Amino acid sequence: MRMIRTLNTSTTMDSVLTEDQFRCCICLDIYTDPVSIPCGHNFCLDCIEGFWCTKDKSECPLCKEIFRNRPDLRINRGFADIVEFFKRSLLPTPTQEKDVDTVVSPGTAKVPCNICQGNKSTSVKSCLVCQVSYCDIHLTPHLRDPALQSHRLTDPATFTCSNLCRNHDKPLTMFCKKDNVPVCAKCKERDHKHHEVVPIERTSKRIKSRLRATKAYIQQMVQARLKNMEDIKNSVDLSKKITEREIQSSSEVCAMLITAIQKHQAELVEELKEGQEEAERAAEELLDELEQEISELQTRSSELQQLELTQNPLHLLESYPSLSVLPSTREWSEVAVYSDNCMGTVRRAVSKLVEVCQEAAKKLSAEEADKMNQYAVDVTLDPETASGWLLLSRDGKKVSLSCQKAQLPDTPQRFNSCVCVLGKESLRYGRRYWVVQVGDKTDWDLGVARESINRKGAITVRPDSGYWAICRRKGGNLSACAGPSVPLHLQDTPQRVGIYLDYEEGSVSFYNADAKTHIYTYSGCTFTEPLYPYFNPCVQDNKKNTAPLVICPVEASVREEQDITIESYT
């Protein structure tokens, strides 16, 4: 083993340093750009970075200490100077150089191991990455360590020749920047005499610097993707919690509806029973009255029969006037007892259940509308698509019809006939929500349109033409432009319309943003290209429809939440 002896002038003591103290335990070569990690062990900068790239965690290859965060590595300049001094001490004398040249010259049958000291063992493999030849013993790390197993091994004799110029049999010590090839001293003097030639070590350092920069960039990409993975996992966990909460909420709603149905069923049964009891009481009263009348009539019949049998004419004349008057009775032909006394009761009970379900639907619709705000997007009108008949505000938030058509370039993006305009925002994925104020306008269209829609001449607003929209005409009810049109009978005409797009699910929904009620949903759609917000303020209709369509601002809290979400994925 080689040794270097240094003299400490302050203590006049000799200290012996062994070569093993200056070898990296990963590459088994003398340190190149040595760095120290927090546990105190030293490694080559490239070696430790390459070792960590193959691991899921940052740990010391020697003591196995694990670091929570990957250490920020910097070259230990003082130690690097000591290593450089040690390397110079190992440079062979001219006699040694001659011996080495004799041993490793091309064509020699045996190539010595570059790691062995003293009597060198014969190399069995050479590493094209480490640029070192190894014997059986020193080759072991390349066979076991995952960080070294990716290195390319070759035959030692071929490796030795590859370091020599094929034309001049001289070491390739320089690099021609013009031809981008390694050269020897004779190549430089002849074929590359007027080229820019630099020492191969300088080129190697420059390439290593680029490699480190590339590795650092790759690490940044890896870290960004690890963060994206974490964000996706967090989104899945959050989605799971939301789903569990929705399941719980739906169970509560269904339980409430079941309770309401059972309650109304009990009330219905009670009402039917009460009706039956009331009918039975009425029938009892009628029967009692009938029995009373029958009794009175039978009594009168007996009296008349006795009078008929009398032999006294005077008694007959005196009694007949009073007995001839019949007892007071009811006209029973107009009296009826109906067997279907529960008529309408079931219908009224069902109507009450419908009211309960409608109230539940309104509550759920309001909750659904509130959740839309978390997907709010700041939509702006695109003047490059606006018809020449339209007036757009400077901030791109209002659009109305002009009395005169502006002379604008007829670009492929622009509507040249219909008074339409698209939003700037390209909707390619995810969920998006925005609100448009329609006020008391009597005519308007709102929705989304795909990028490839026809923008010239007359257009047909329906899904097979690339439009998913609702509209209002002549101040009447709203309609879904589904082709054919679907009338929407709403209790209140919305002043502000919310549009919600779920690109992956393939749905476009519309809401009354003020009442927080659902208007209409296009479902089961297949979106294969970008979508854009679609606006049509329509013609003025004798100045009845002059008000603009206004894109409502995104609430500050919603915008901040949206910025945080976008930032987490960039």
PDB file of N, CA, C and O in Angstrom, residues 16 34 53 67 74 122 142 148 163 194 209 222 294 317 381 416 471 475 489-490 493 499 501:
ATOM      1  N   VAL A  16       1.182   9.502   9.063  1.00  0.00           N
ATOM      2  CA  VAL A  16       1.128   8.706   7.838  1.00  0.00           C
ATOM      3  C   VAL A  16      -0.311   8.653   7.343  1.00  0.00           C
ATOM      4  O   VAL A  16      -1.217   8.320   8.093  1.00  0.00           O
ATOM      5  N   PRO A  34     -14.897  15.984  -3.933  1.00  0.00           N
ATOM      6  CA  PRO A  34     -15.391  15.371  -2.688  1.00  0.00           C
ATOM      7  C   PRO A  34     -16.410  16.257  -1.986  1.00  0.00           C
ATOM      8  O   PRO A  34     -16.284  17.479  -1.968  1.00  0.00           O
ATOM      9  N   CYS A  53     -29.994   8.654  -6.436  1.00  0.00           N
ATOM     10  CA  CYS A  53     -30.985   8.583  -7.512  1.00  0.00           C
ATOM     11  C   CYS A  53     -31.583   7.186  -7.647  1.00  0.00           C
ATOM     12  O   CYS A  53     -32.669   7.016  -8.191  1.00  0.00           O
ATOM     13  N   PHE A  67     -31.649  10.490   5.982  1.00  0.00           N
ATOM     14  CA  PHE A  67     -31.907  11.931   6.073  1.00  0.00           C
ATOM     15  C   PHE A  67     -33.311  12.209   5.556  1.00  0.00           C
ATOM     16  O   PHE A  67     -33.676  11.762   4.457  1.00  0.00           O
ATOM     17  N   ARG A  74     -22.309  20.405  -1.405  1.00  0.00           N
ATOM     18  CA  ARG A  74     -21.327  21.371  -1.897  1.00  0.00           C
ATOM     19  C   ARG A  74     -19.935  20.765  -1.771  1.00  0.00           C
ATOM     20  O   ARG A  74     -19.650  20.057  -0.811  1.00  0.00           O
ATOM     21  N   THR A 122      -4.372  -9.048 -12.409  1.00  0.00           N
ATOM     22  CA  THR A 122      -4.819  -8.898 -13.801  1.00  0.00           C
ATOM     23  C   THR A 122      -6.292  -8.452 -13.827  1.00  0.00           C
ATOM     24  O   THR A 122      -7.135  -8.993 -13.119  1.00  0.00           O
ATOM     25  N   HIS A 142     -19.208  -3.157  -8.580  1.00  0.00           N
ATOM     26  CA  HIS A 142     -19.963  -2.976  -9.817  1.00  0.00           C
ATOM     27  C   HIS A 142     -20.979  -4.082 -10.044  1.00  0.00           C
ATOM     28  O   HIS A 142     -21.935  -3.912 -10.820  1.00  0.00           O
ATOM     29  N   LEU A 148     -23.961   1.157  -9.341  1.00  0.00           N
ATOM     30  CA  LEU A 148     -22.856   0.866 -10.256  1.00  0.00           C
ATOM     31  C   LEU A 148     -23.221  -0.193 -11.294  1.00  0.00           C
ATOM     32  O   LEU A 148     -22.505  -0.346 -12.281  1.00  0.00           O
ATOM     33  N   ASN A 163      -8.356   4.088 -25.299  1.00  0.00           N
ATOM     34  CA  ASN A 163      -7.797   5.336 -24.776  1.00  0.00           C
ATOM     35  C   ASN A 163      -6.619   5.826 -25.601  1.00  0.00           C
ATOM     36  O   ASN A 163      -6.005   6.835 -25.264  1.00  0.00           O
ATOM     37  N   HIS A 194      -5.236  23.855 -37.071  1.00  0.00           N
ATOM     38  CA  HIS A 194      -5.879  25.168 -37.005  1.00  0.00           C
ATOM     39  C   HIS A 194      -7.231  25.122 -36.282  1.00  0.00           C
ATOM     40  O   HIS A 194      -8.007  26.076 -36.359  1.00  0.00           O
ATOM     41  N   SER A 209     -20.181  19.211 -15.722  1.00  0.00           N
ATOM     42  CA  SER A 209     -20.979  20.333 -15.224  1.00  0.00           C
ATOM     43  C   SER A 209     -22.360  20.317 -15.865  1.00  0.00           C
ATOM     44  O   SER A 209     -23.383  20.515 -15.196  1.00  0.00           O
ATOM     45  N   VAL A 222     -38.451  15.441 -11.122  1.00  0.00           N
ATOM     46  CA  VAL A 222     -38.897  14.335 -10.280  1.00  0.00           C
ATOM     47  C   VAL A 222     -39.636  14.862  -9.058  1.00  0.00           C
ATOM     48  O   VAL A 222     -40.713  14.364  -8.687  1.00  0.00           O
ATOM     49  N   ILE A 294    -140.392   5.588  10.515  1.00  0.00           N
ATOM     50  CA  ILE A 294    -141.142   4.343  10.303  1.00  0.00           C
ATOM     51  C   ILE A 294    -142.077   4.072  11.477  1.00  0.00           C
ATOM     52  O   ILE A 294    -143.251   3.682  11.309  1.00  0.00           O
ATOM     53  N   LEU A 317    -166.111  11.358  11.557  1.00  0.00           N
ATOM     54  CA  LEU A 317    -165.985  12.702  10.985  1.00  0.00           C
ATOM     55  C   LEU A 317    -165.096  13.603  11.848  1.00  0.00           C
ATOM     56  O   LEU A 317    -164.392  14.459  11.344  1.00  0.00           O
ATOM     57  N   LEU A 381     -64.355  38.099 -22.545  1.00  0.00           N
ATOM     58  CA  LEU A 381     -64.779  38.015 -23.943  1.00  0.00           C
ATOM     59  C   LEU A 381     -63.589  38.180 -24.883  1.00  0.00           C
ATOM     60  O   LEU A 381     -62.683  38.983 -24.620  1.00  0.00           O
ATOM     61  N   ASN A 416     -69.147  36.340 -38.632  1.00  0.00           N
ATOM     62  CA  ASN A 416     -69.337  37.443 -39.590  1.00  0.00           C
ATOM     63  C   ASN A 416     -70.794  37.797 -39.820  1.00  0.00           C
ATOM     64  O   ASN A 416     -71.105  38.809 -40.412  1.00  0.00           O
ATOM     65  N   CYS A 471     -81.572  29.323 -24.187  1.00  0.00           N
ATOM     66  CA  CYS A 471     -81.890  30.615 -24.791  1.00  0.00           C
ATOM     67  C   CYS A 471     -83.229  31.117 -24.280  1.00  0.00           C
ATOM     68  O   CYS A 471     -84.013  30.383 -23.676  1.00  0.00           O
ATOM     69  N   GLY A 475     -89.131  37.348 -24.760  1.00  0.00           N
ATOM     70  CA  GLY A 475     -89.551  37.524 -23.374  1.00  0.00           C
ATOM     71  C   GLY A 475     -90.318  36.359 -22.809  1.00  0.00           C
ATOM     72  O   GLY A 475     -90.930  36.475 -21.741  1.00  0.00           O
ATOM     73  N   HIS A 489     -90.018  25.155 -18.195  1.00  0.00           N
ATOM     74  CA  HIS A 489     -91.056  25.858 -17.443  1.00  0.00           C
ATOM     75  C   HIS A 489     -90.549  26.106 -16.023  1.00  0.00           C
ATOM     76  O   HIS A 489     -90.524  25.203 -15.182  1.00  0.00           O
ATOM     77  N   LEU A 490     -90.140  27.341 -15.781  1.00  0.00           N
ATOM     78  CA  LEU A 490     -89.559  27.705 -14.489  1.00  0.00           C
ATOM     79  C   LEU A 490     -90.518  28.598 -13.720  1.00  0.00           C
ATOM     80  O   LEU A 490     -91.311  29.350 -14.309  1.00  0.00           O
ATOM     81  N   THR A 493     -88.076  33.532 -13.828  1.00  0.00           N
ATOM     82  CA  THR A 493     -87.098  33.744 -14.890  1.00  0.00           C
ATOM     83  C   THR A 493     -85.811  34.272 -14.272  1.00  0.00           C
ATOM     84  O   THR A 493     -85.832  35.276 -13.547  1.00  0.00           O
ATOM     85  N   ILE A 499     -73.288  28.889 -15.452  1.00  0.00           N
ATOM     86  CA  ILE A 499     -72.964  27.810 -16.397  1.00  0.00           C
ATOM     87  C   ILE A 499     -71.860  26.966 -15.783  1.00  0.00           C
ATOM     88  O   ILE A 499     -70.800  27.496 -15.410  1.00  0.00           O
ATOM     89  N   LEU A 501     -69.456  23.514 -16.340  1.00  0.00           N
ATOM     90  CA  LEU A 501     -68.951  22.517 -17.289  1.00  0.00           C
ATOM     91  C   LEU A 501     -68.104  21.490 -16.547  1.00  0.00           C
ATOM     92  O   LEU A 501     -67.184  21.855 -15.811  1.00  0.00           O
TER      93      LEU A 501
END
